[in-house]
């Protein structure tokens, strides 16, 4: 069977199981055959080996169960970088790139402002915490982009702390640091397993976070399709104290605990950026305002509330 014939057959097979069968097949074929879209087109009449066909068929069968393509291939592009993903971490979403863009802007502005304040010299190194880091996509993307941008000298790049309650998630973040960052860039990062800020006694200039914020019952519905994303990274109603459902079902239990901790762990003139999505951005903003944060909401590319920005 040729590549073209197999792609057509598998897209048809997936048509009742996926909202984007053609795209899914394209990504799966690109990954397993190690060909980009152009190469697949140029080799459309090339015959698949039996082993290749069996491998592709097995991947398609996994997709039929609802397993995301990113978990099948083990990769997901985010902010132009290739992240390793697995069912222990949330798959990076394009909407979160808004948070990364804003973080880069804030960090460069803070660096330049402090440089101006002390007559052209800035020896202080900013500190950044990526709380609930998961795959590390936020912190690693911010650091890599700042490093490539060159506005901040390499030895003045911020020091990053990537924290998560899940040991498996932190291991994935470490793998992504090895995969994406240079040795010098990796030296700007430390990884800490922590239930929110429990194991982090220090303060930070900037806190970035994409905490679980989806209401409990909505998570049940989302996970029914076999997507296998970790409930711990989705369910905002899990109590940080007990690890059990808080029974609130508003998706805000973790955020209610996180915001006062951010107040404690932000340095003077510090900033936080917190993704809370269309579900909870406005409610999360009101909670932050109760703790005297000056806030605003950043919308995503579809015009929906996405990120709460705050500073003390």
Short mmCIF file of C-alpha atoms in Angstrom, two decimals:
data_model
loop_
_atom_site.label_atom_id
_atom_site.label_comp_id
_atom_site.label_asym_id
_atom_site.label_seq_id
_atom_site.Cartn_x
_atom_site.Cartn_y
_atom_site.Cartn_z
CA UNK A 1 0.00 0.00 0.00
CA UNK A 2 1.33 3.45 -0.87
CA UNK A 3 1.63 6.39 1.51
CA UNK A 4 -1.24 8.15 -0.27
CA UNK A 5 -3.51 5.08 -0.11
CA UNK A 6 -2.75 4.50 3.58
CA UNK A 7 -3.36 8.15 4.46
CA UNK A 8 -6.72 8.07 2.68
CA UNK A 9 -7.74 4.83 4.38
CA UNK A 10 -6.73 5.94 7.88
CA UNK A 11 -8.38 9.36 7.51
CA UNK A 12 -11.59 7.58 6.58
CA UNK A 13 -11.19 5.20 9.54
CA UNK A 14 -10.77 8.18 11.91
CA UNK A 15 -13.67 10.20 10.53
CA UNK A 16 -16.07 8.98 13.25
CA UNK A 17 -13.53 9.27 16.07
CA UNK A 18 -11.79 12.62 15.54
CA UNK A 19 -12.89 16.16 14.61
CA UNK A 20 -9.72 16.51 12.49
CA UNK A 21 -8.96 13.12 10.89
CA UNK A 22 -6.89 14.50 8.00
CA UNK A 23 -4.67 16.56 10.29
CA UNK A 24 -4.27 13.69 12.75
CA UNK A 25 -3.15 11.35 9.99
CA UNK A 26 -0.74 13.96 8.61
CA UNK A 27 0.93 14.43 12.01
CA UNK A 28 1.09 10.70 12.73
CA UNK A 29 2.59 9.90 9.31
CA UNK A 30 5.09 12.77 9.60
CA UNK A 31 6.25 11.51 12.98
CA UNK A 32 6.52 7.79 12.29
CA UNK A 33 7.88 8.11 8.73
CA UNK A 34 10.16 11.04 9.66
CA UNK A 35 8.89 13.13 6.75
CA UNK A 36 7.50 16.64 6.73
CA UNK A 37 4.35 17.55 4.81
CA UNK A 38 6.23 18.24 1.60
CA UNK A 39 8.15 14.97 1.76
CA UNK A 40 4.93 13.03 2.33
CA UNK A 41 3.48 14.63 -0.78
CA UNK A 42 6.57 13.96 -2.89
CA UNK A 43 6.65 10.34 -1.71
CA UNK A 44 2.90 9.74 -1.94
CA UNK A 45 3.36 6.80 -4.34
CA UNK A 46 6.07 5.13 -2.29
CA UNK A 47 5.04 1.75 -0.88
CA UNK A 48 5.00 1.30 2.89
CA UNK A 49 6.85 -1.64 4.37
CA UNK A 50 4.86 -4.11 6.44
CA UNK A 51 6.52 -2.79 9.61
CA UNK A 52 5.71 0.82 8.71
CA UNK A 53 2.09 -0.01 7.98
CA UNK A 54 1.72 -1.94 11.26
CA UNK A 55 3.25 0.93 13.26
CA UNK A 56 0.97 3.48 11.64
CA UNK A 57 -2.09 1.27 12.08
CA UNK A 58 -1.31 0.83 15.79
CA UNK A 59 -1.06 4.62 16.18
CA UNK A 60 -4.40 5.12 14.43
CA UNK A 61 -6.05 2.55 16.70
CA UNK A 62 -4.79 4.49 19.72
CA UNK A 63 -6.24 7.68 18.26
CA UNK A 64 -9.61 5.93 17.90
CA UNK A 65 -9.70 5.50 21.69
CA UNK A 66 -9.52 9.29 22.09
CA UNK A 67 -5.83 9.39 22.99
CA UNK A 68 -4.46 12.75 21.77
CA UNK A 69 -2.04 12.72 18.86
CA UNK A 70 0.58 14.44 21.03
CA UNK A 71 0.61 11.48 23.44
CA UNK A 72 0.88 9.06 20.52
CA UNK A 73 3.87 10.84 18.99
CA UNK A 74 5.30 12.07 22.31
CA UNK A 75 5.78 15.58 20.95
CA UNK A 76 3.92 18.91 20.84
CA UNK A 77 5.09 22.21 19.38
CA UNK A 78 4.67 25.18 21.70
CA UNK A 79 5.94 28.71 21.11
CA UNK A 80 8.03 27.37 18.22
CA UNK A 81 9.81 24.75 20.37
CA UNK A 82 9.44 20.97 20.30
CA UNK A 83 8.24 19.74 23.71
CA UNK A 84 8.21 16.14 24.87
CA UNK A 85 4.84 15.16 26.32
CA UNK A 86 3.29 12.11 27.96
CA UNK A 87 0.16 11.37 30.02
CA UNK A 88 1.83 12.69 33.20
CA UNK A 89 1.61 16.27 31.88
CA UNK A 90 -1.00 18.48 30.27
CA UNK A 91 -0.52 18.91 26.53
CA UNK A 92 0.65 22.52 25.91
CA UNK A 93 -2.12 24.60 24.32
CA UNK A 94 -1.64 27.51 21.88
CA UNK A 95 -3.73 29.82 24.10
CA UNK A 96 -1.04 29.61 26.81
CA UNK A 97 1.44 31.25 24.44
CA UNK A 98 -0.28 34.56 25.34
CA UNK A 99 1.07 34.18 28.87
CA UNK A 100 4.58 33.47 27.57
CA UNK A 101 4.55 36.54 25.33
CA UNK A 102 3.45 38.79 28.19
CA UNK A 103 6.04 37.28 30.54
CA UNK A 104 8.86 37.99 28.11
CA UNK A 105 7.69 41.58 27.73
CA UNK A 106 7.50 42.15 31.52
CA UNK A 107 10.92 40.62 32.16
CA UNK A 108 12.62 42.74 29.51
CA UNK A 109 10.89 45.88 30.78
CA UNK A 110 11.94 45.18 34.37
CA UNK A 111 15.52 44.53 33.29
CA UNK A 112 15.68 47.76 31.27
CA UNK A 113 14.02 49.82 34.03
CA UNK A 114 16.47 48.64 36.68
CA UNK A 115 19.37 49.15 34.28
CA UNK A 116 18.28 52.79 33.76
CA UNK A 117 17.80 53.37 37.48
CA UNK A 118 21.40 52.56 38.24
CA UNK A 119 23.00 54.47 35.37
CA UNK A 120 23.46 51.77 32.78
CA UNK A 121 24.56 48.91 35.02
CA UNK A 122 22.27 46.12 36.17
CA UNK A 123 23.95 43.48 38.31
CA UNK A 124 20.75 42.22 39.92
CA UNK A 125 19.42 39.01 38.44
CA UNK A 126 15.65 38.67 38.27
CA UNK A 127 14.01 35.57 39.70
CA UNK A 128 11.08 33.79 38.06
CA UNK A 129 8.88 30.97 39.36
CA UNK A 130 6.90 28.76 36.99
CA UNK A 131 4.39 27.24 39.43
CA UNK A 132 2.49 24.08 38.37
CA UNK A 133 5.05 23.79 35.59
CA UNK A 134 3.91 20.46 34.11
CA UNK A 135 5.94 19.91 30.93
CA UNK A 136 7.89 23.08 31.69
CA UNK A 137 6.54 24.70 28.54
CA UNK A 138 6.02 28.15 30.10
CA UNK A 139 9.29 28.60 31.96
CA UNK A 140 11.46 26.92 29.35
CA UNK A 141 9.88 28.89 26.49
CA UNK A 142 10.37 32.19 28.33
CA UNK A 143 14.01 31.43 29.14
CA UNK A 144 14.85 30.15 25.65
CA UNK A 145 13.20 33.15 23.98
CA UNK A 146 15.02 35.63 26.24
CA UNK A 147 18.29 33.86 25.53
CA UNK A 148 17.73 33.95 21.75
CA UNK A 149 16.52 37.55 21.85
CA UNK A 150 19.80 38.85 23.26
CA UNK A 151 18.38 41.96 24.97
CA UNK A 152 19.49 40.57 28.34
CA UNK A 153 23.12 39.36 28.41
CA UNK A 154 23.54 35.61 29.03
CA UNK A 155 25.00 36.12 32.51
CA UNK A 156 22.10 38.42 33.48
CA UNK A 157 19.28 36.13 32.33
CA UNK A 158 16.74 35.46 35.11
CA UNK A 159 17.08 32.47 37.41
CA UNK A 160 14.05 30.19 37.01
CA UNK A 161 12.42 27.85 39.53
CA UNK A 162 10.12 25.26 37.96
CA UNK A 163 7.82 23.76 40.59
CA UNK A 164 5.15 21.07 40.50
CA UNK A 165 3.49 18.71 42.96
CA UNK A 166 3.99 15.80 40.55
CA UNK A 167 7.39 14.09 40.46
CA UNK A 168 6.57 12.62 37.03
CA UNK A 169 5.71 16.05 35.67
CA UNK A 170 8.98 17.49 36.98
CA UNK A 171 10.91 14.67 35.33
CA UNK A 172 9.23 15.54 32.03
CA UNK A 173 10.15 19.20 32.54
CA UNK A 174 13.77 18.17 33.17
CA UNK A 175 13.77 16.13 29.95
CA UNK A 176 12.43 19.15 28.05
CA UNK A 177 15.15 21.35 29.50
CA UNK A 178 17.73 18.83 28.25
CA UNK A 179 15.95 18.64 24.89
CA UNK A 180 15.49 22.38 24.23
CA UNK A 181 18.03 24.36 26.27
CA UNK A 182 21.79 24.64 26.01
CA UNK A 183 23.95 23.68 28.98
CA UNK A 184 24.42 27.34 29.91
CA UNK A 185 20.67 27.96 29.71
CA UNK A 186 19.92 24.90 31.86
CA UNK A 187 22.16 26.32 34.56
CA UNK A 188 19.58 29.11 35.00
CA UNK A 189 16.91 26.57 36.11
CA UNK A 190 16.22 24.54 39.23
CA UNK A 191 13.39 22.05 39.68
CA UNK A 192 11.52 21.69 42.98
CA UNK A 193 8.72 19.30 43.85
CA UNK A 194 6.27 21.28 45.94
CA UNK A 195 2.59 21.53 46.81
CA UNK A 196 2.20 25.12 45.61
CA UNK A 197 4.78 27.18 47.57
CA UNK A 198 5.13 24.74 50.46
CA UNK A 199 8.79 23.94 49.67
CA UNK A 200 9.67 27.40 48.34
CA UNK A 201 10.46 29.81 51.21
CA UNK A 202 11.93 32.46 48.90
CA UNK A 203 10.36 35.39 47.04
CA UNK A 204 10.32 35.93 43.27
CA UNK A 205 10.20 38.98 41.02
CA UNK A 206 7.77 37.24 38.67
CA UNK A 207 5.45 34.28 39.18
CA UNK A 208 4.05 32.49 36.13
CA UNK A 209 1.40 29.83 36.55
CA UNK A 210 -1.13 27.76 34.67
CA UNK A 211 -2.82 26.04 37.62
CA UNK A 212 -5.73 23.61 37.38
CA UNK A 213 -8.85 25.76 37.01
CA UNK A 214 -11.56 23.61 35.40
CA UNK A 215 -14.62 22.74 37.55
CA UNK A 216 -14.66 19.16 38.81
CA UNK A 217 -17.75 17.95 36.93
CA UNK A 218 -16.52 19.53 33.70
CA UNK A 219 -13.27 17.58 34.06
CA UNK A 220 -15.31 14.38 34.30
CA UNK A 221 -16.92 15.25 30.98
CA UNK A 222 -13.63 16.18 29.33
CA UNK A 223 -11.95 12.93 30.33
CA UNK A 224 -14.76 10.70 29.06
CA UNK A 225 -13.33 10.78 25.52
CA UNK A 226 -10.17 8.91 26.54
CA UNK A 227 -7.83 11.88 26.22
CA UNK A 228 -5.83 10.62 29.25
CA UNK A 229 -4.65 14.06 30.36
CA UNK A 230 -3.85 14.05 34.09
CA UNK A 231 -6.80 15.07 36.29
CA UNK A 232 -4.31 16.65 38.68
CA UNK A 233 -3.42 19.19 35.98
CA UNK A 234 -7.04 20.00 35.10
CA UNK A 235 -9.26 19.79 38.19
CA UNK A 236 -9.31 23.15 39.98
CA UNK A 237 -11.45 21.75 42.78
CA UNK A 238 -8.84 19.45 44.32
CA UNK A 239 -7.93 20.68 47.80
CA UNK A 240 -4.17 21.36 48.12
CA UNK A 241 -4.41 20.34 51.79
CA UNK A 242 -6.05 16.92 51.40
CA UNK A 243 -5.60 16.08 47.74
CA UNK A 244 -9.31 15.25 47.60
CA UNK A 245 -12.17 17.01 45.87
CA UNK A 246 -13.21 20.15 47.74
CA UNK A 247 -16.84 19.68 46.61
CA UNK A 248 -16.92 23.32 45.49
CA UNK A 249 -17.21 22.49 41.77
CA UNK A 250 -16.31 26.01 40.67
CA UNK A 251 -12.72 25.29 39.61
CA UNK A 252 -11.32 27.86 42.04
CA UNK A 253 -10.17 25.85 45.06
CA UNK A 254 -6.51 25.73 44.03
CA UNK A 255 -6.56 29.37 42.91
CA UNK A 256 -8.09 30.38 46.28
CA UNK A 257 -5.03 28.84 47.94
CA UNK A 258 -2.54 30.02 45.34
CA UNK A 259 -3.35 33.76 45.33
CA UNK A 260 -2.56 34.49 49.01
CA UNK A 261 0.62 32.42 48.65
CA UNK A 262 1.63 34.49 45.63
CA UNK A 263 1.12 37.64 47.71
CA UNK A 264 3.57 36.23 50.25
CA UNK A 265 6.11 35.04 47.69
CA UNK A 266 6.19 38.03 45.34
CA UNK A 267 9.01 40.54 45.83
CA UNK A 268 8.14 44.24 46.08
CA UNK A 269 7.06 45.53 42.66
CA UNK A 270 6.59 41.93 41.59
CA UNK A 271 4.28 40.60 38.89
CA UNK A 272 2.26 37.46 38.43
CA UNK A 273 0.64 36.01 35.32
CA UNK A 274 -1.93 33.29 35.91
CA UNK A 275 -3.91 31.46 33.27
CA UNK A 276 -7.47 30.95 34.47
CA UNK A 277 -9.25 30.59 31.15
CA UNK A 278 -12.70 31.56 30.07
CA UNK A 279 -14.00 29.52 32.99
CA UNK A 280 -12.51 31.52 35.81
CA UNK A 281 -10.49 34.56 34.72
CA UNK A 282 -12.95 37.13 36.08
CA UNK A 283 -13.51 35.24 39.35
CA UNK A 284 -9.75 34.77 39.79
CA UNK A 285 -9.20 38.49 39.15
CA UNK A 286 -11.71 39.38 41.89
CA UNK A 287 -9.92 37.04 44.31
CA UNK A 288 -6.58 38.68 43.49
CA UNK A 289 -8.04 42.14 44.05
CA UNK A 290 -9.08 41.10 47.57
CA UNK A 291 -5.37 40.69 48.29
CA UNK A 292 -4.61 44.21 47.02
CA UNK A 293 -3.18 43.16 43.68
CA UNK A 294 -3.61 45.62 40.82
CA UNK A 295 -4.97 43.45 38.04
CA UNK A 296 -6.03 43.19 34.43
CA UNK A 297 -7.23 40.37 32.16
CA UNK A 298 -5.49 39.38 28.93
CA UNK A 299 -7.65 37.86 26.21
CA UNK A 300 -6.60 35.01 23.94
CA UNK A 301 -6.61 34.98 20.14
CA UNK A 302 -10.32 34.14 20.11
CA UNK A 303 -11.13 37.13 22.30
CA UNK A 304 -11.89 35.06 25.38
CA UNK A 305 -10.58 35.88 28.87
CA UNK A 306 -7.43 33.86 29.37
CA UNK A 307 -4.74 35.27 31.71
CA UNK A 308 -4.96 37.33 34.90
CA UNK A 309 -2.08 39.77 35.25
CA UNK A 310 -1.34 41.30 38.64
CA UNK A 311 1.30 43.28 40.49
CA UNK A 312 1.75 44.44 44.06
#
